Short mmCIF file of C-alpha atoms and ligand atoms in Angstrom, two decimals:
data_model
loop_
_atom_site.label_atom_id
_atom_site.label_comp_id
_atom_site.label_asym_id
_atom_site.label_seq_id
_atom_site.Cartn_x
_atom_site.Cartn_y
_atom_site.Cartn_z
CA MET A 160 40.28 27.11 -60.23
CA THR A 161 38.44 30.38 -59.48
CA LYS A 162 35.79 30.19 -56.82
CA PRO A 163 32.10 30.81 -57.63
CA VAL A 164 30.93 34.25 -56.50
CA PHE A 165 28.51 34.70 -53.60
CA LEU A 166 27.08 38.24 -53.67
CA VAL A 167 25.63 39.43 -50.35
CA THR A 168 24.25 42.94 -50.12
CA GLY A 169 24.58 44.74 -46.79
CA GLY A 170 27.51 42.60 -45.65
CA SER A 171 29.18 45.19 -43.44
CA ARG A 172 27.35 44.23 -40.23
CA GLY A 173 24.50 42.28 -38.69
CA ILE A 174 22.97 39.39 -40.60
CA GLY A 175 24.86 40.18 -43.81
CA GLU A 176 28.20 40.01 -42.02
CA ALA A 177 27.32 36.55 -40.64
CA ILE A 178 26.26 35.41 -44.11
CA ALA A 179 29.51 36.71 -45.64
CA LEU A 180 31.62 34.83 -43.09
CA ASP A 181 29.69 31.57 -43.58
CA ALA A 182 29.75 31.87 -47.39
CA ALA A 183 33.52 32.35 -47.40
CA ALA A 184 33.92 29.34 -45.11
CA ALA A 185 31.79 27.33 -47.56
CA GLY A 186 34.32 28.06 -50.31
CA TYR A 187 32.78 30.95 -52.23
CA PHE A 188 34.47 34.17 -53.28
CA VAL A 189 32.37 36.64 -51.29
CA LEU A 190 31.47 39.96 -52.80
CA LEU A 191 29.88 41.95 -50.00
CA THR A 192 28.34 45.39 -50.26
CA TYR A 193 27.90 48.28 -47.87
CA ALA A 194 26.07 51.59 -48.16
CA SER A 195 28.33 53.91 -46.13
CA ALA A 196 30.26 51.87 -43.54
CA ALA A 197 33.45 51.34 -45.57
CA ALA A 198 35.67 50.59 -42.56
CA ALA A 199 33.24 48.02 -41.17
CA ALA A 200 32.99 46.32 -44.58
CA GLU A 201 36.77 46.22 -44.95
CA ALA A 202 37.00 44.70 -41.46
CA VAL A 203 34.67 41.87 -42.55
CA VAL A 204 36.81 41.32 -45.67
CA GLN A 205 39.91 41.18 -43.46
CA ARG A 206 38.31 38.63 -41.10
CA ILE A 207 37.51 36.45 -44.10
CA ARG A 208 41.07 36.73 -45.45
CA ASP A 209 42.55 36.03 -42.02
CA ALA A 210 40.53 32.80 -41.99
CA GLY A 211 41.94 31.84 -45.41
CA GLY A 212 38.96 32.92 -47.48
CA GLU A 213 38.54 35.36 -50.35
CA ALA A 214 36.37 38.48 -50.33
CA GLU A 215 35.99 42.00 -51.64
CA ALA A 216 33.80 44.90 -50.48
CA VAL A 217 31.93 47.16 -52.90
CA GLN A 218 30.07 50.34 -51.99
CA ALA A 219 26.52 50.30 -53.35
CA ASP A 220 23.24 51.93 -52.43
CA THR A 221 20.98 49.20 -53.78
CA GLY A 222 18.10 51.63 -53.94
CA GLU A 223 19.91 53.23 -56.92
CA TRP A 224 20.20 51.73 -60.40
CA ALA A 225 23.57 53.37 -61.12
CA ASP A 226 25.05 51.72 -58.03
CA ILE A 227 23.54 48.33 -58.89
CA GLU A 228 24.96 48.59 -62.43
CA ARG A 229 28.42 49.31 -60.98
CA LEU A 230 28.01 46.46 -58.48
CA PHE A 231 27.27 43.88 -61.17
CA ALA A 232 30.21 45.14 -63.22
CA ALA A 233 32.31 44.26 -60.16
CA VAL A 234 30.66 40.82 -60.05
CA ASP A 235 31.50 40.25 -63.73
CA ALA A 236 35.10 41.29 -63.14
CA ARG A 237 35.37 38.75 -60.34
CA GLY A 238 33.96 35.60 -61.97
CA ARG A 239 30.88 33.39 -62.17
CA LEU A 240 27.96 34.47 -60.01
CA ALA A 241 26.50 31.47 -58.17
CA VAL A 242 24.43 33.01 -55.36
CA LEU A 243 22.70 36.35 -54.88
CA CYS A 244 21.67 36.98 -51.29
CA TYR A 245 19.74 40.24 -51.22
CA ASN A 246 20.10 41.10 -47.54
CA GLY A 247 20.71 44.85 -47.12
CA GLY A 248 17.65 46.68 -45.90
CA VAL A 249 16.28 49.65 -43.99
CA THR A 250 13.20 50.19 -41.80
CA GLY A 251 12.59 53.89 -42.48
CA GLY A 252 12.31 54.54 -38.74
CA SER A 253 9.42 54.03 -36.39
CA THR A 254 6.13 55.96 -36.42
CA THR A 255 2.58 55.67 -37.67
CA MET A 256 1.51 55.74 -41.30
CA ALA A 257 -0.16 59.09 -40.66
CA GLU A 258 3.19 60.61 -39.68
CA VAL A 259 5.75 58.91 -41.94
CA SER A 260 7.69 61.06 -44.43
CA ASN A 261 7.79 60.66 -48.19
CA GLU A 262 11.56 60.18 -47.90
CA ALA A 263 11.20 57.22 -45.53
CA LEU A 264 8.60 55.57 -47.77
CA PHE A 265 10.59 55.98 -50.99
CA GLU A 266 13.85 54.86 -49.36
CA THR A 267 12.32 51.78 -47.74
CA VAL A 268 10.61 50.56 -50.90
CA ASN A 269 13.58 51.44 -53.14
CA VAL A 270 16.14 49.62 -50.98
CA ASN A 271 14.06 46.71 -49.70
CA LEU A 272 11.96 45.89 -52.76
CA THR A 273 12.84 47.72 -55.99
CA GLY A 274 16.55 47.06 -55.47
CA ALA A 275 15.77 43.40 -54.75
CA MET A 276 13.92 43.10 -58.06
CA ILE A 277 16.64 44.86 -60.06
CA CYS A 278 19.38 42.73 -58.47
CA ALA A 279 17.32 39.59 -59.13
CA ARG A 280 16.98 40.58 -62.78
CA GLU A 281 20.72 41.15 -63.08
CA ALA A 282 21.44 37.83 -61.36
CA ILE A 283 19.03 35.91 -63.60
CA ARG A 284 20.69 37.36 -66.71
CA ARG A 285 23.99 35.92 -65.51
CA ILE A 286 23.06 32.55 -63.98
CA SER A 287 20.09 31.31 -66.03
CA THR A 288 20.95 28.13 -67.93
CA ARG A 289 18.67 29.40 -70.70
CA ARG A 290 21.04 32.36 -71.11
CA GLY A 291 24.25 30.33 -71.06
CA GLY A 292 24.76 30.47 -67.29
CA GLU A 293 25.43 27.54 -64.98
CA GLY A 294 22.44 27.97 -62.64
CA GLY A 295 22.47 29.09 -59.04
CA SER A 296 20.41 30.41 -56.21
CA ILE A 297 18.69 33.66 -55.24
CA ILE A 298 17.89 34.22 -51.57
CA PHE A 299 16.05 37.26 -50.23
CA LEU A 300 15.75 38.48 -46.66
CA SER A 301 12.08 38.84 -45.87
CA SER A 302 10.77 39.41 -42.34
CA ARG A 303 8.10 37.94 -40.07
CA ALA A 304 6.84 41.54 -40.16
CA SER A 305 5.34 40.72 -43.59
CA LEU A 306 2.75 38.64 -41.70
CA TYR A 307 2.27 40.75 -38.58
CA GLY A 308 2.37 44.15 -40.29
CA SER A 309 4.29 46.12 -37.62
CA PRO A 310 1.45 48.51 -36.69
CA ASN A 311 2.52 51.77 -34.99
CA ASP A 312 6.14 50.92 -35.81
CA HIS A 313 6.80 50.63 -39.56
CA VAL A 314 3.86 49.32 -41.57
CA TRP A 315 5.62 50.38 -44.82
CA TYR A 316 8.63 48.21 -43.93
CA ALA A 317 6.34 45.21 -43.37
CA ALA A 318 4.66 45.94 -46.71
CA SER A 319 8.04 46.05 -48.49
CA LYS A 320 8.78 42.58 -47.07
CA GLY A 321 5.33 41.39 -48.16
CA GLY A 322 6.47 42.37 -51.64
CA ILE A 323 9.53 40.17 -51.18
CA ASP A 324 7.30 37.21 -50.30
CA SER A 325 5.31 37.67 -53.54
CA LEU A 326 8.55 38.04 -55.47
CA VAL A 327 9.74 34.67 -54.14
CA TYR A 328 6.51 32.89 -55.09
CA GLY A 329 6.41 34.30 -58.61
CA LEU A 330 10.08 34.26 -59.47
CA ALA A 331 10.66 30.70 -58.23
CA ARG A 332 8.00 29.54 -60.69
CA GLU A 333 9.26 31.75 -63.51
CA VAL A 334 12.89 30.57 -63.43
CA GLY A 335 12.56 27.07 -61.97
CA THR A 336 13.44 25.44 -65.29
CA GLU A 337 16.46 27.71 -65.74
CA GLY A 338 18.56 26.16 -62.97
CA ILE A 339 17.71 28.90 -60.49
CA ARG A 340 16.15 28.26 -57.08
CA VAL A 341 14.53 31.33 -55.50
CA ASN A 342 13.79 31.38 -51.76
CA ALA A 343 13.72 33.71 -48.77
CA VAL A 344 14.61 33.57 -45.11
CA SER A 345 12.13 35.36 -42.88
CA PRO A 346 13.70 36.33 -39.56
CA GLY A 347 11.95 37.33 -36.38
CA PRO A 348 13.74 39.80 -34.08
CA ILE A 349 17.50 39.32 -34.52
CA ARG A 350 20.18 41.04 -32.44
CA THR A 351 21.52 43.70 -34.85
CA GLU A 352 21.80 47.47 -35.12
CA ILE A 353 18.61 47.66 -37.20
CA HIS A 354 16.79 47.90 -33.85
CA SER A 355 16.83 51.09 -31.83
CA PRO A 356 18.83 50.74 -28.59
CA GLY A 357 16.91 48.85 -25.89
CA ARG A 358 14.09 47.69 -28.21
CA LEU A 359 15.04 43.99 -28.24
CA GLU A 360 15.55 43.95 -24.46
CA ARG A 361 12.04 45.36 -24.02
CA ILE A 362 10.33 42.68 -26.16
CA GLU A 363 12.52 39.64 -25.45
CA SER A 364 10.50 38.22 -22.55
CA SER A 365 7.38 38.19 -24.74
CA LEU A 366 9.04 36.17 -27.53
CA PRO A 367 8.18 32.44 -27.79
CA MET A 368 11.74 31.35 -26.96
CA GLY A 369 12.30 34.16 -24.46
CA ARG A 370 15.14 35.63 -26.51
CA ALA A 371 15.97 37.34 -29.79
CA GLY A 372 17.87 35.45 -32.49
CA GLU A 373 21.52 35.84 -33.42
CA PRO A 374 22.75 36.79 -36.92
CA SER A 375 24.55 33.44 -37.20
CA GLU A 376 21.21 31.63 -36.77
CA VAL A 377 19.85 33.43 -39.85
CA ALA A 378 23.07 32.85 -41.80
CA SER A 379 22.75 29.08 -41.22
CA ALA A 380 19.34 29.11 -42.89
CA VAL A 381 20.67 31.14 -45.84
CA MET A 382 23.56 28.70 -46.30
CA PHE A 383 21.14 25.74 -46.22
CA LEU A 384 19.05 27.35 -48.99
CA ALA A 385 22.21 28.03 -51.03
CA SER A 386 23.46 24.47 -50.66
CA ASN A 387 22.77 21.25 -52.55
CA ALA A 388 21.00 20.01 -49.41
CA ALA A 389 18.19 22.33 -50.56
CA SER A 390 18.24 21.09 -54.18
CA TYR A 391 14.42 20.69 -54.29
CA VAL A 392 13.62 23.75 -52.16
CA ALA A 393 12.24 26.60 -54.28
CA GLY A 394 9.55 29.18 -53.65
CA SER A 395 10.00 28.74 -49.88
CA ILE A 396 9.99 31.37 -47.18
CA LEU A 397 11.90 29.82 -44.30
CA ALA A 398 10.90 31.34 -40.96
CA VAL A 399 13.77 31.89 -38.52
CA GLY A 400 11.75 33.56 -35.84
CA GLY A 401 12.08 31.32 -32.80
CA GLY A 402 8.39 30.44 -33.08
CA ARG A 403 7.22 33.96 -33.83
P1 NAP B 214 21.61 46.08 -40.09
O1 NAP B 214 22.41 45.50 -38.99
O2 NAP B 214 20.98 47.41 -39.91
O3 NAP B 214 22.53 46.11 -41.41
C1 NAP B 214 21.97 46.64 -42.59
C2 NAP B 214 22.91 46.43 -43.75
O4 NAP B 214 22.29 46.98 -44.91
C3 NAP B 214 24.25 47.13 -43.57
O5 NAP B 214 25.27 46.38 -44.18
C4 NAP B 214 24.02 48.44 -44.32
O6 NAP B 214 25.23 49.02 -44.84
C5 NAP B 214 23.16 47.95 -45.48
N1 NAP B 214 22.40 49.05 -46.05
C6 NAP B 214 21.82 50.12 -45.42
N2 NAP B 214 21.29 50.96 -46.32
C7 NAP B 214 21.52 50.42 -47.54
C8 NAP B 214 21.24 50.83 -48.86
N3 NAP B 214 20.61 51.99 -49.14
N4 NAP B 214 21.66 50.05 -49.89
C9 NAP B 214 22.32 48.90 -49.64
N5 NAP B 214 22.63 48.45 -48.42
C10 NAP B 214 22.22 49.21 -47.38
O7 NAP B 214 20.41 45.10 -40.53
P2 NAP B 214 20.16 43.54 -40.25
O8 NAP B 214 19.36 43.45 -39.01
O9 NAP B 214 21.41 42.76 -40.39
O10 NAP B 214 19.15 43.20 -41.44
C11 NAP B 214 19.54 42.52 -42.63
C12 NAP B 214 18.27 42.11 -43.37
O11 NAP B 214 17.47 41.28 -42.54
C13 NAP B 214 17.39 43.31 -43.76
O12 NAP B 214 16.82 43.09 -45.03
C14 NAP B 214 16.30 43.30 -42.70
O13 NAP B 214 15.12 43.89 -43.14
C15 NAP B 214 16.17 41.80 -42.47
N6 NAP B 214 15.57 41.47 -41.16
C16 NAP B 214 16.21 41.81 -40.00
C17 NAP B 214 15.61 41.50 -38.78
C18 NAP B 214 16.24 41.83 -37.46
O14 NAP B 214 15.55 41.71 -36.43
N7 NAP B 214 17.50 42.21 -37.42
C19 NAP B 214 14.35 40.86 -38.77
C20 NAP B 214 13.74 40.55 -39.97
C21 NAP B 214 14.37 40.85 -41.16
P3 NAP B 214 26.05 50.12 -43.95
O15 NAP B 214 26.65 49.33 -42.81
O16 NAP B 214 27.03 50.69 -44.88
O17 NAP B 214 25.01 51.11 -43.46
#
């Protein structure tokens, strides 16, 4: 029997890599994407195969429709989509709103929010029971920044994640009767390369638990939301911020 497909965007490193490993261990065929780090993505695929799982890596800039179209063609070639985890994201750097470039603003919103909406649309068209699908789950990566706003750092990034929160609330209600549960995980500071070198070390002592989180701690929350243990969880934004 072919395994249901778990699509995780940005699976080449960080939180997405941890999600890909957990999803494969849970018995899914993992389709993971990367933007440019082909070797890193292939290394994640190899780790999954070495552990007896099944995975494939697909290059896709999810801020671009042509890439998303190609990505979902790869999903269709692989089998039945069960879970979309829209994880890949960018911050657009660190500065004030007065100084940020057009390029950083367009890229951040395109990748973090517009791409999330387009991928959600494509997933719904495939998994909605109203459209002949078998139902499934959509999980977005928000951020605690959507509440705190990240002033003097990346306000536009926080705003893009605020858009994700609204997307969860609306979409969960729109497709709840179609066998689709829509949720998000909202991490606090997690130890990945999204942070500039030394940033986490500088803020760690001020965090409620005195430490940053690990990618695996976010992946656990994603896997809970994807599982039947969360069968009545929809429209939720699950904070994984160590109290932040
Ligand atoms: P990361 O380590 O920087 O990894 C980012 C991933 O996104 C990589 O796989 C990267 O691919 C991919 N990516 C980059 N540009 C892309 C594009 N244009 N289109 C598609 N994918 C792209 O980030 P992370 O910390 O794991 O973050 C994962 C998610 O969690 C993001 O949505 C982030 O906003 C959210 N989050 C993270 C934290 C944190 O503290 N780490 C906190 C809150 C929320 P390549 O490897 O090919 O570049």
